[in-house]
Amino acid sequence: MSESGLLELSPILQGLRALNGWRQDVISGLHGMAAMMADLGLLPSGAMLQMETLAYETEQDSLRIAFVGEFSRGKTELINALFFSDMGTRLLPSGSGQTTMCPVEIRGAPQGRPGLQLLPIASRSLDVSIEKLKRAGSAWTRLPLPLEEKSELNQTLLHLTETVCVTVEDARRIGLCPPLNRTPKDRERTVCPSCGLGKVLIPRWRHALLYLAHPMLDAGLTVLDTPGLNAIGAEPELTFGMLADADAIIFVLGADTGVTQSDLTIWEQYLIRNAHQKQIVLLNKIDTLWDELRDWSGVVAEIEQQVDKTAERLHVLREQVIPVSGQKGLVARIRRDRKLLERSGMAALERSIAEVLLPARQAAIQAKCRALVERVVMDQKRLLREQMNRITVQMESMRSLKDRTAEKVPELVEQHRRLLGSFEADRQAFEGKKAVFRQAVEELLLAPLAPASFDFVISNAKAEMLSAWTTAGIVERFRRFFAEAIAHFDTALQGAQQVSELVAGEYQALQKHYRLPALRAVPYAIMPRRAELIDMAENYERF
């Protein structure tokens, strides 16, 4: 059987393709429903835009899996075994003495052109997020990937493991080192054996984007490989952005170490905060427990005991903990050894991803689509009921007129015509005030939330924290930063209330005179963001 044939048997790839097929059906359904409603004149422009936006988001959707764990837990080897064993070799560097030193996002290659993009560690000194830097091509070092030349490919990917020696001052300047030791005696303790006195070893790169033309990636899979606790703690965007946005977290532990204190710190401080995120715990390197001099049943019993202890320590269901050997799984895949593949636990992990993570992603898309469609249907029902009620009232009015004298009809018709004319004039006057409403929105709601306002707050906070000489000063400035940021949201909320009162006041006269339906209050979209900011501030206080 060919390597591509083995990949075809992967339940992950089969599940991704099934998810893609279902997703295309959903997209077609959304477009069809929007077109039908538009043809019938039933769908307001706002609802039409929402449906088209949802269709686009569904089309661009991908399954984002983040591998998290301490250094040397075998995360990269697991990624090699799970997704890239069909290449017949170890794609990502994970040999002895090799470890990825920066977060690596692995995506499908645009237009089928593979490549590696590396963001220098010095970019940490810029007041710009990684997401914004992704749109600034000049900030990245771009390297081609010669997939056909294995030695050149391996050499290119070794850039992910690169480090550089810098002075303690330079490391601290970009936030990668604690405050400088003052005395010469203390400075002697800040020594890296490979760098020398007063220097430290840091990653050469801050972030990496790896684009590959691969069936799983092309089918909508995105993989995030994280280097360890130090990188997670030093890069807030990785913690609160990329990991939080991942559809699933695969937390990698070592069977030879169990749950260490640093493992527990990652789990408690960064991973269990999102209750809706799917999580799988891997007990990797179970091959270190294999012993040819022991009965296999005894080895299995020891592994099961480790699984029980891990589940108990992390307070998770036992079914969430899967014992695996990424290294043996990769060997089994390359050598097409089914027995070794099953023994390595990789087959069980693949089934878990296919049977748990993929259905969960489908359910999330389904829930989002169902919520929008149900809201649109409810709005259409309400509009139709209002139209039917108006028709019923008009019919009753006509019957009443018919029962009266015919002389009254022309007078009532004229009265109705004048009412319609008056309503049209008032409606146009109300429409004419949209500019006033928009100006109020810009000044009262959007101005406090403008990026420039937050950039000013962040720049001031960053400058003051960098100039602070004490931990207490930095902590106090963090508190003030959160307070200032929350104050911007509070100002925006007050502005939103004023805008609501302004619109409601103008609409109330029309409502009373023409018996129009009451305005339906819409919850402020900034409330969840404000709550998240408060939660971040509280988490920081606890941390």
Coordinates of N, CA and C in Angstrom, one line a residue, residues 124 163 214 218 297 319 516:
R124 N 9.1 41.7 19.5 CA 8.5 41.9 20.8 C 8.6 43.4 21.3
T163 N 18.3 29.4 18.5 CA 18.4 30.3 19.6 C 19.5 31.3 19.4
H214 N -0.9 19.8 1.9 CA -1.1 18.5 2.5 C -2.6 18.2 2.6
D218 N -5.3 21.0 3.8 CA -6.2 21.5 2.7 C -7.6 21.2 3.0
S297 N 1.1 -7.8 29.8 CA -0.1 -7.4 30.6 C 0.4 -6.6 31.8
E319 N -11.5 9.0 30.5 CA -11.6 8.8 29.1 C -10.8 9.9 28.3
L516 N -47.2 52.4 16.2 CA -46.2 51.6 15.7 C -45.7 50.6 16.7

